[in-house]
């Protein structure tokens, strides 16, 4: 299964896929991560995993406007980004389980899922680590004379890191086609971001003179619609823009997080529930949706089973690839 | 006596230091309200308040730089950098500022700060959350580097690090946090720079530090059953390291192995080997062997990481290669 | 000679010294640096030196409102800051010449002149390097319960460094009594800063919610007046403020800089000339000024001569002070 | 043949690379309009334009991070970090990102970037503008580290560094910039990782790299007059370093000295000594000696710096201490 990018879907004249397709992609991410959570709890997935439950609308809505040749740099919470950009679900599970045929041959795991062939430049274990990489990738697009762009995702907590500021300045200074996408879930690990950041991204972007837009990050259509406009703008003007989406981190910072620190009273806003009721309002049959969900579940189950059967990598093979080989293009 | 975990020994050390010296303040990400990612600072906020246990935004370079300013202002800041891999963001503050200040200002002032961080694999945290980079800091005049292996040392060396008038990097191994043991009451002060003989022996010296000390002990145990008596030295401090103790042991055993979890090449073991190949040359009856991680990033998969981290078996192999 | 701080002058009720005194301090810095330039050209001062000619009004005007227990963190262009904060002229020249009895025993040189006894936490060879140090120093003042404050100086070019942004956020977040002073001379080394920075400090400070003020940095009275107000505010409110002074770098980036890249047409704005003509307007006798200048010159000459006679440091002594000694308070 | 300076050899190498490969772009502070602080990039802006010779704001971490993105995007960025001391600000981008990417992504992609920087004393630039930190980078799997000593090597090794598909740190010694010499036309490619025998000899091996090669040569010269024949090896690349060449030379001379300008403790020499104390143990007829800077920050004063930087005299002393 591969959550394809727009091009391959071939919806003519649509700026982004219709809601049913967006919903399908969100369900895929949710179902995949549900399995991740369970497999982590069961000890089948080791390390740290940060689920994006509640934030699927941003991944899916943003990626809906991107082409295969557009690039993204992601964060520690990168499953949704990776799958939405086109990382194959098989490569995904195999990587998280640390298998030899995982996306990264089991060397990176959840925090480093990457698929360069679809322009996914990697999740990143360093808060802010992907921002300057996206900046360089956007500059490459520009210097190459393409109308491609680069997108960097980052959380609200990352705004405290100097690299974000260095990058905003350079993006505007050199008019680099890079889209800064802030997923504002209100949390930096175990702390409300309001206890860490004194400014709003809106005012910051204004200071840098970079166009700023925001939308409800739980409404996938709103995310897709705004992103389509902004991506269009970035493609045409070859300069940066900032997008901010208010979103909800439904689960803990990472799996295993007891969330004792958390005392939200309202039930979490769920982008899937929102999309689903919109679809039903528009007359899509609930049975049809259920069938789709079941199909996704079984497809994911298949991927998980296959991953379980995959082989473990060996150190002897891994050590061959510490360096790219001189004279051999990668 | 109650059993304590390694992480709690550090917690207790911080607690006791905070209680006895009001100039000590803690800064770090999620160390106050949340009590630290590894629960090392749990409970301290309640006891000492938000003016002394200070939650910081995700801004490592600024945190480290602030510690320099606090130290110059009469405080003894103890900062936490969540993973040693994130030390990459503090290098200017630590290396260009903190380490050099006392010297560069002609002996004016000092920078009594401690950077607590944790290194090492064992929990499949992957290439950006597992590195052992202590050799970098040991190369920098003006810094001290401590890597405790036992509960008592975690407690006592942290006291010494806090009381030291110089910037000290205090490196905890994440795999040790859950380790249980008994923390001795009323420990005597443990000076930085003094090694500990973890096990006495006469045929070969195994120098180690941090979590690898346990693999060295296991190796020694196995070797003993073959009639080879290995002496295990726990360096405790890698800058300054206890040259005298290593030399004394080598002079007794005439064989030397150095083991650490960090990448072997250009690691801490290189300096110890090099120094002994100079001053201990006449004592050596066989090649100096090092055991460290292979020259690759720390891989994620269980199947990889388990082979990546040096084992007792590899230490035994190295001991044999000294021609013992 | 020691450019004393306010307290020791004892001008009652004045918020800062009168213009004549401010002028005297500026002349001292100018004359000292004139000697530095000549001695550098003659090979008597080695290394890199960055003169503050044209920027004296900022050093003198800002420091006029500081107390001995207020601290400053300076930059690579730190001579003016150091002298204005109270570094003795003898210790200054000896340090720049690398003498054993220099401010830093000859180990730091121009880029590291420091005198902790007067709250001068050092010039700094790292652009932005002093900013977080000042932040920590300000926090120390606050935690100690004093009404002291910390000042960090930085250039317009330093605004590109992430550390400045991290520090602004933290200063406001933790309401730290730190005064951010930007000396905007329009240059980052050999490049106009307009080619490096897309934002104004005013808008940036607004984004962070930090009070921002600016003034003509060539008019020492305006600098002193504004700073007196702002320092008062910081002392009382125990939170940060940003000050920006437009100023002129009269000489090259460093001594030896051919400035081929420079094509300013207007003659440089000279804060000393401005102050001097104001003084004359106010009826100070030109002869009196000339006498003062001569006196300063000869005092500096004396300091230079004495520095020349000072002894060289030895490596054996230096190596004793790589570490502060355990158990000995420094 | 015309005389050229070391800085110009690098300039020529950049120029020729830019001319032959349009994917090469240069980024750095004041490298375009101003031609670089040490004039190494002078003239390139006029020739190649502002899209390829890119002046950057003072933001080292972002510059290094951008290079990673550019490299992934099909370019071969060559960035300049003005002083090696400022590499402290690039460590995340270089160590956590660039170095690990190829491995961490399972062999997908590569990061063909070069970081040019300069290290060393000699011009009284003081503690924050003189450090030799190459040992840090040599410890990081995924990075390569080159330190040329001669004009030909500066030219040819830079070509190889640029063509290498991995991140390469290219370290110039500031004291060498004005050095004059003849740059050979049509140099053959010089692979990374191969040492150069700067002077053949039979009694003792002196391993060195960068500017210190000249002190080693001077020492060899003086020793020759006493009838001691020293072989001088110029490593050229410190990661990977040419173990085979060092071993071969040691097998001939049976005495080993390693000299570099960096602080001796935990420096590059430690790895070489440690390795030879293992694989070369049977070849050694005397202790391995190292010559490096003392364990202190680089001091500013002329009187201090001149004694701080290792000299030919100190190398000669070390040679004697190998019991030659
Ligand atoms: C440089 C660095 N510092 C700290 C961390 C530890 N850390 C991981 S995620 C995180 C919080 C990030 O918050 P945000 O950017 O809002 O992302 P979110 O987790 O909410 O998606 C922190 C502090 C890190 N990975 N990298
Ligand atoms: C981290 C770092 N990067 C680069 C430099 C080299 N450098 C020294 S001064 C300078 C320009 C600084 O401009 P600005 O902050 O405006 O200060 P000014 O020189 O104008 O006083 C640069 C790039 C440095 N010293 N430190
Ligand atoms: Mg968040
Ligand atoms: Mg400037």
XYZ file of N, CA and C in Angstrom, chain B residues 147 149 195-196 205-217 231-238 246 257-261 268 272 291 315:
105
model
N 32.474 9.812 34.229
C 31.522 8.787 33.778
C 31.414 7.719 34.858
N 30.176 4.497 37.155
C 29.677 3.153 36.854
C 28.793 2.606 37.973
N 41.054 6.615 39.780
C 40.419 5.379 39.337
C 40.097 4.493 40.547
N 39.305 3.485 40.277
C 38.889 2.541 41.312
C 39.299 1.146 40.823
N 45.538 -6.201 32.744
C 44.766 -5.056 33.227
C 43.676 -4.721 32.214
N 42.445 -4.635 32.689
C 41.355 -4.172 31.818
C 40.908 -2.815 32.343
N 41.146 -1.785 31.548
C 40.747 -0.429 31.941
C 39.401 -0.132 31.292
N 38.484 0.388 32.068
C 37.184 0.698 31.511
C 36.550 1.851 32.280
N 35.344 2.213 31.906
C 34.598 3.248 32.646
C 33.133 3.139 32.240
N 32.277 3.680 33.067
C 30.847 3.686 32.760
C 30.285 2.282 32.696
N 29.276 2.101 31.880
C 28.560 0.821 31.839
C 29.464 -0.337 31.429
N 30.497 -0.046 30.675
C 31.366 -1.117 30.159
C 32.132 -1.815 31.283
N 32.213 -1.167 32.432
C 32.870 -1.790 33.579
C 32.223 -3.143 33.881
N 30.918 -3.229 33.682
C 30.224 -4.487 33.995
C 30.580 -5.590 33.006
N 30.782 -5.224 31.760
C 31.247 -6.226 30.797
C 32.677 -6.645 31.147
N 33.467 -5.677 31.584
C 34.844 -5.998 31.963
C 34.850 -6.962 33.148
N 33.964 -6.719 34.094
C 33.875 -7.605 35.268
C 33.435 -9.009 34.867
N 42.829 -7.790 36.290
C 42.546 -6.635 37.149
C 41.658 -5.679 36.361
N 40.560 -5.277 36.976
C 39.651 -4.345 36.300
C 39.748 -2.980 36.960
N 40.133 -2.006 36.153
C 40.202 -0.622 36.643
C 39.011 0.156 36.111
N 38.300 0.801 36.992
C 37.210 1.691 36.593
C 37.750 3.121 36.672
N 37.902 3.749 35.532
C 38.536 5.071 35.519
C 37.735 6.120 36.282
N 36.431 6.027 36.197
C 35.521 7.000 36.835
C 35.595 8.396 36.214
N 36.772 8.912 36.040
C 36.939 10.215 35.410
C 37.788 10.000 34.169
N 37.363 10.487 33.022
C 38.207 10.300 31.837
C 39.025 11.549 31.525
N 46.687 3.447 36.195
C 46.804 2.560 35.040
C 48.238 2.053 34.924
N 44.341 -4.038 28.282
C 43.162 -3.936 27.419
C 42.363 -2.731 27.887
N 41.852 -1.972 26.949
C 41.001 -0.839 27.319
C 39.663 -1.038 26.621
N 38.590 -0.930 27.389
C 37.272 -1.198 26.817
C 36.309 -0.057 27.112
N 35.618 0.397 26.075
C 34.541 1.362 26.306
C 33.466 1.200 25.255
N 32.324 1.777 25.534
C 31.200 1.629 24.624
C 31.333 2.551 23.409
N 38.358 7.440 23.794
C 39.121 7.642 25.018
C 40.238 6.610 25.145
N 44.663 6.487 26.308
C 45.236 5.646 27.358
C 46.277 4.695 26.757
N 38.939 -2.333 23.007
C 37.619 -2.830 22.657
C 36.680 -1.628 22.678
N 35.834 -8.548 24.993
C 36.913 -8.187 25.922
C 37.812 -9.407 26.165
